[in-house]
Amino acid sequence: YDQGYRPLKEVQGMVSISREDGGSSREADLMPAGSGEFEARFEDLASGTYHWRAELRSEDKLLKEDSGTVLVEAYSLEEFDQRGDPATLAALANATGGEYYTYEQFTTALEQLDTRRVQRTKKAELTVFNKDVWWIVVLIALSLEWLIRKRNQLL
């Protein structure tokens, strides 16, 4: 950002990341993410500890430089144990009026699903005669009819 807290234009950035054990290293451009923010993505990093270094430049002038360390693990916590806590799930189902099934009871759960079609209706109401605009339209229409009859000597 400049001194007026406006995002700078023509800013370019680069991030380099390398394994701590001296293994692979990669570089990526920092891409604008909007509102003066930038991001870089590194896909399919092997697990390990990585050191990263980033810099932002504008017209060959170094604006900002930063570095740090990040740990990439081989698995996420969600992938570690996908079973869930059966006691908690059963209590939650009981408290909300639902049912809890184990994986072995999958066919039973399918049989108890309600597959009937749900019919939806939508009710709409249009009020015509309590609007002043409609009274004006009716008055103009009747006045035009009277003028046409008067001009053609039909009255």
PDB file of C-alpha atoms in Angstrom:
ATOM      1  CA  TYR A   1       0.000   0.000   0.000  1.00  0.00           C
ATOM      2  CA  ASP A   2       1.120   3.567  -0.547  1.00  0.00           C
ATOM      3  CA  GLN A   3       1.078   6.299   2.114  1.00  0.00           C
ATOM      4  CA  GLY A   4      -2.636   6.860   1.464  1.00  0.00           C
ATOM      5  CA  TYR A   5      -3.366   3.138   2.104  1.00  0.00           C
ATOM      6  CA  ARG A   6      -4.202   2.530  -1.559  1.00  0.00           C
ATOM      7  CA  PRO A   7      -2.954  -0.643  -3.282  1.00  0.00           C
ATOM      8  CA  LEU A   8       0.166  -0.031  -5.357  1.00  0.00           C
ATOM      9  CA  LYS A   9       0.073  -0.700  -9.084  1.00  0.00           C
ATOM     10  CA  GLU A  10       2.735  -2.530 -11.080  1.00  0.00           C
ATOM     11  CA  VAL A  11       3.839  -4.665  -8.115  1.00  0.00           C
ATOM     12  CA  GLN A  12       5.448  -8.030  -8.840  1.00  0.00           C
ATOM     13  CA  GLY A  13       6.328 -10.719  -6.357  1.00  0.00           C
ATOM     14  CA  MET A  14       8.107 -14.035  -6.165  1.00  0.00           C
ATOM     15  CA  VAL A  15       8.090 -16.815  -3.569  1.00  0.00           C
ATOM     16  CA  SER A  16      10.765 -19.480  -3.379  1.00  0.00           C
ATOM     17  CA  ILE A  17      10.386 -22.587  -1.250  1.00  0.00           C
ATOM     18  CA  SER A  18      12.996 -25.248  -0.534  1.00  0.00           C
ATOM     19  CA  ARG A  19      13.151 -28.375   1.599  1.00  0.00           C
ATOM     20  CA  GLU A  20      15.111 -28.142   4.826  1.00  0.00           C
ATOM     21  CA  ASP A  21      17.050 -31.316   4.048  1.00  0.00           C
ATOM     22  CA  GLY A  22      18.363 -29.790   0.809  1.00  0.00           C
ATOM     23  CA  GLY A  23      15.864 -31.586  -1.420  1.00  0.00           C
ATOM     24  CA  SER A  24      13.655 -29.957  -4.012  1.00  0.00           C
ATOM     25  CA  SER A  25      13.105 -26.232  -4.368  1.00  0.00           C
ATOM     26  CA  ARG A  26      10.427 -24.362  -6.307  1.00  0.00           C
ATOM     27  CA  GLU A  27       9.518 -20.816  -7.214  1.00  0.00           C
ATOM     28  CA  ALA A  28       6.156 -19.247  -7.926  1.00  0.00           C
ATOM     29  CA  ASP A  29       4.955 -15.789  -8.858  1.00  0.00           C
ATOM     30  CA  LEU A  30       2.795 -13.954  -6.369  1.00  0.00           C
ATOM     31  CA  MET A  31      -0.549 -13.374  -8.083  1.00  0.00           C
ATOM     32  CA  PRO A  32      -2.871 -10.494  -7.127  1.00  0.00           C
ATOM     33  CA  ALA A  33      -5.727 -11.731  -4.922  1.00  0.00           C
ATOM     34  CA  GLY A  34      -7.499  -8.357  -4.756  1.00  0.00           C
ATOM     35  CA  SER A  35      -7.401  -5.443  -2.313  1.00  0.00           C
ATOM     36  CA  GLY A  36      -3.620  -5.241  -2.439  1.00  0.00           C
ATOM     37  CA  GLU A  37      -3.124  -8.866  -1.396  1.00  0.00           C
ATOM     38  CA  PHE A  38      -1.114 -11.521  -3.217  1.00  0.00           C
ATOM     39  CA  GLU A  39      -1.010 -15.312  -3.137  1.00  0.00           C
ATOM     40  CA  ALA A  40       1.145 -18.129  -4.473  1.00  0.00           C
ATOM     41  CA  ARG A  41       0.236 -21.804  -4.667  1.00  0.00           C
ATOM     42  CA  PHE A  42       2.487 -24.829  -4.533  1.00  0.00           C
ATOM     43  CA  GLU A  43       0.670 -28.028  -5.485  1.00  0.00           C
ATOM     44  CA  ASP A  44       1.706 -31.556  -4.498  1.00  0.00           C
ATOM     45  CA  LEU A  45       4.510 -30.782  -2.068  1.00  0.00           C
ATOM     46  CA  ALA A  46       6.065 -33.839  -0.476  1.00  0.00           C
ATOM     47  CA  SER A  47       5.886 -33.983   3.306  1.00  0.00           C
ATOM     48  CA  GLY A  48       8.699 -32.287   5.166  1.00  0.00           C
ATOM     49  CA  THR A  49       9.876 -28.963   6.528  1.00  0.00           C
ATOM     50  CA  TYR A  50      10.245 -26.151   4.003  1.00  0.00           C
ATOM     51  CA  HIS A  51      11.855 -22.727   4.187  1.00  0.00           C
ATOM     52  CA  TRP A  52      10.190 -20.004   2.151  1.00  0.00           C
ATOM     53  CA  ARG A  53      11.270 -16.540   1.115  1.00  0.00           C
ATOM     54  CA  ALA A  54       9.046 -13.938  -0.557  1.00  0.00           C
ATOM     55  CA  GLU A  55       9.700 -10.499  -1.969  1.00  0.00           C
ATOM     56  CA  LEU A  56       7.616  -7.774  -3.582  1.00  0.00           C
ATOM     57  CA  ARG A  57       9.134  -5.377  -6.093  1.00  0.00           C
ATOM     58  CA  SER A  58       7.932  -2.301  -7.933  1.00  0.00           C
ATOM     59  CA  GLU A  59      10.049  -0.909 -10.765  1.00  0.00           C
ATOM     60  CA  ASP A  60      13.126  -2.900  -9.596  1.00  0.00           C
ATOM     61  CA  LYS A  61      12.773  -1.449  -6.086  1.00  0.00           C
ATOM     62  CA  LEU A  62      12.414  -3.916  -3.213  1.00  0.00           C
ATOM     63  CA  LEU A  63       9.216  -3.055  -1.324  1.00  0.00           C
ATOM     64  CA  LYS A  64       8.896  -5.933   1.139  1.00  0.00           C
ATOM     65  CA  GLU A  65      10.760  -9.109   1.958  1.00  0.00           C
ATOM     66  CA  ASP A  66       9.759 -11.885   4.341  1.00  0.00           C
ATOM     67  CA  SER A  67      10.706 -15.472   5.085  1.00  0.00           C
ATOM     68  CA  GLY A  68       9.694 -18.338   7.339  1.00  0.00           C
ATOM     69  CA  THR A  69       9.281 -22.052   7.772  1.00  0.00           C
ATOM     70  CA  VAL A  70       6.298 -24.267   7.078  1.00  0.00           C
ATOM     71  CA  LEU A  71       5.700 -27.936   7.877  1.00  0.00           C
ATOM     72  CA  VAL A  72       3.897 -30.041   5.270  1.00  0.00           C
ATOM     73  CA  GLU A  73       2.547 -33.244   6.777  1.00  0.00           C
ATOM     74  CA  ALA A  74       1.782 -36.484   4.980  1.00  0.00           C
ATOM     75  CA  TYR A  75      -1.864 -36.502   6.118  1.00  0.00           C
ATOM     76  CA  SER A  76      -4.450 -34.156   7.503  1.00  0.00           C
ATOM     77  CA  LEU A  77      -6.325 -34.662  10.751  1.00  0.00           C
ATOM     78  CA  GLU A  78      -9.536 -35.277   8.785  1.00  0.00           C
ATOM     79  CA  GLU A  79      -7.912 -38.144   6.889  1.00  0.00           C
ATOM     80  CA  PHE A  80      -6.407 -39.720  10.016  1.00  0.00           C
ATOM     81  CA  ASP A  81      -9.648 -41.005  11.565  1.00  0.00           C
ATOM     82  CA  GLN A  82     -12.754 -40.874   9.392  1.00  0.00           C
ATOM     83  CA  ARG A  83     -14.935 -43.027  11.632  1.00  0.00           C
ATOM     84  CA  GLY A  84     -16.193 -40.233  13.819  1.00  0.00           C
ATOM     85  CA  ASP A  85     -17.215 -40.757  17.431  1.00  0.00           C
ATOM     86  CA  PRO A  86     -20.136 -43.245  17.411  1.00  0.00           C
ATOM     87  CA  ALA A  87     -21.374 -42.307  20.898  1.00  0.00           C
ATOM     88  CA  THR A  88     -21.445 -38.584  20.085  1.00  0.00           C
ATOM     89  CA  LEU A  89     -23.092 -39.135  16.706  1.00  0.00           C
ATOM     90  CA  ALA A  90     -25.756 -41.406  18.250  1.00  0.00           C
ATOM     91  CA  ALA A  91     -26.447 -38.846  21.008  1.00  0.00           C
ATOM     92  CA  LEU A  92     -26.698 -36.057  18.435  1.00  0.00           C
ATOM     93  CA  ALA A  93     -29.106 -38.091  16.288  1.00  0.00           C
ATOM     94  CA  ASN A  94     -31.227 -38.901  19.358  1.00  0.00           C
ATOM     95  CA  ALA A  95     -31.318 -35.264  20.511  1.00  0.00           C
ATOM     96  CA  THR A  96     -32.413 -33.989  17.083  1.00  0.00           C
ATOM     97  CA  GLY A  97     -34.960 -36.699  16.370  1.00  0.00           C
ATOM     98  CA  GLY A  98     -32.825 -38.469  13.794  1.00  0.00           C
ATOM     99  CA  GLU A  99     -31.359 -41.941  13.508  1.00  0.00           C
ATOM    100  CA  TYR A 100     -27.767 -43.156  13.745  1.00  0.00           C
ATOM    101  CA  TYR A 101     -26.554 -45.986  11.510  1.00  0.00           C
ATOM    102  CA  THR A 102     -23.193 -47.682  11.297  1.00  0.00           C
ATOM    103  CA  TYR A 103     -21.605 -48.585   7.976  1.00  0.00           C
ATOM    104  CA  GLU A 104     -22.831 -52.145   8.343  1.00  0.00           C
ATOM    105  CA  GLN A 105     -26.426 -50.854   8.608  1.00  0.00           C
ATOM    106  CA  PHE A 106     -26.221 -48.923   5.319  1.00  0.00           C
ATOM    107  CA  THR A 107     -28.874 -51.001   3.521  1.00  0.00           C
ATOM    108  CA  THR A 108     -31.234 -50.575   6.482  1.00  0.00           C
ATOM    109  CA  ALA A 109     -30.734 -46.821   6.329  1.00  0.00           C
ATOM    110  CA  LEU A 110     -31.530 -46.810   2.598  1.00  0.00           C
ATOM    111  CA  GLU A 111     -34.713 -48.807   3.138  1.00  0.00           C
ATOM    112  CA  GLN A 112     -35.966 -46.331   5.741  1.00  0.00           C
ATOM    113  CA  LEU A 113     -35.464 -43.257   3.557  1.00  0.00           C
ATOM    114  CA  ASP A 114     -38.679 -41.501   2.612  1.00  0.00           C
ATOM    115  CA  THR A 115     -38.481 -41.235  -1.176  1.00  0.00           C
ATOM    116  CA  ARG A 116     -41.951 -39.812  -1.783  1.00  0.00           C
ATOM    117  CA  ARG A 117     -42.138 -36.677  -3.893  1.00  0.00           C
ATOM    118  CA  VAL A 118     -42.488 -33.460  -1.974  1.00  0.00           C
ATOM    119  CA  GLN A 119     -45.187 -31.230  -3.363  1.00  0.00           C
ATOM    120  CA  ARG A 120     -44.565 -27.549  -3.056  1.00  0.00           C
ATOM    121  CA  THR A 121     -47.179 -24.870  -3.466  1.00  0.00           C
ATOM    122  CA  LYS A 122     -46.694 -21.172  -3.689  1.00  0.00           C
ATOM    123  CA  LYS A 123     -49.419 -18.731  -2.865  1.00  0.00           C
ATOM    124  CA  ALA A 124     -49.346 -15.207  -4.254  1.00  0.00           C
ATOM    125  CA  GLU A 125     -51.840 -12.440  -3.836  1.00  0.00           C
ATOM    126  CA  LEU A 126     -52.249  -9.426  -6.079  1.00  0.00           C
ATOM    127  CA  THR A 127     -54.186  -6.503  -4.722  1.00  0.00           C
ATOM    128  CA  VAL A 128     -55.708  -4.408  -7.480  1.00  0.00           C
ATOM    129  CA  PHE A 129     -58.289  -2.000  -6.156  1.00  0.00           C
ATOM    130  CA  ASN A 130     -56.661  -0.560  -3.077  1.00  0.00           C
ATOM    131  CA  LYS A 131     -53.924   1.108  -5.121  1.00  0.00           C
ATOM    132  CA  ASP A 132     -54.362   4.724  -6.166  1.00  0.00           C
ATOM    133  CA  VAL A 133     -52.592   4.085  -9.483  1.00  0.00           C
ATOM    134  CA  TRP A 134     -55.275   1.642 -10.630  1.00  0.00           C
ATOM    135  CA  TRP A 135     -58.032   4.146  -9.795  1.00  0.00           C
ATOM    136  CA  ILE A 136     -56.231   6.767 -11.895  1.00  0.00           C
ATOM    137  CA  VAL A 137     -55.916   4.304 -14.825  1.00  0.00           C
ATOM    138  CA  VAL A 138     -59.632   3.486 -14.640  1.00  0.00           C
ATOM    139  CA  LEU A 139     -60.518   7.190 -14.461  1.00  0.00           C
ATOM    140  CA  ILE A 140     -58.355   8.000 -17.510  1.00  0.00           C
ATOM    141  CA  ALA A 141     -59.851   5.092 -19.487  1.00  0.00           C
ATOM    142  CA  LEU A 142     -63.412   6.213 -18.743  1.00  0.00           C
ATOM    143  CA  SER A 143     -62.533   9.830 -19.592  1.00  0.00           C
ATOM    144  CA  LEU A 144     -61.018   8.758 -22.939  1.00  0.00           C
ATOM    145  CA  GLU A 145     -64.125   6.736 -23.750  1.00  0.00           C
ATOM    146  CA  TRP A 146     -66.352   9.727 -22.961  1.00  0.00           C
ATOM    147  CA  LEU A 147     -64.195  12.039 -25.162  1.00  0.00           C
ATOM    148  CA  ILE A 148     -64.312   9.595 -28.102  1.00  0.00           C
ATOM    149  CA  ARG A 149     -68.090   9.216 -27.817  1.00  0.00           C
ATOM    150  CA  LYS A 150     -68.555  12.985 -27.521  1.00  0.00           C
ATOM    151  CA  ARG A 151     -66.369  13.671 -30.582  1.00  0.00           C
ATOM    152  CA  ASN A 152     -68.201  11.073 -32.698  1.00  0.00           C
ATOM    153  CA  GLN A 153     -71.538  12.393 -31.457  1.00  0.00           C
ATOM    154  CA  LEU A 154     -72.487   9.113 -29.891  1.00  0.00           C
ATOM    155  CA  LEU A 155     -73.784  10.758 -26.719  1.00  0.00           C
TER     156      LEU A 155
END
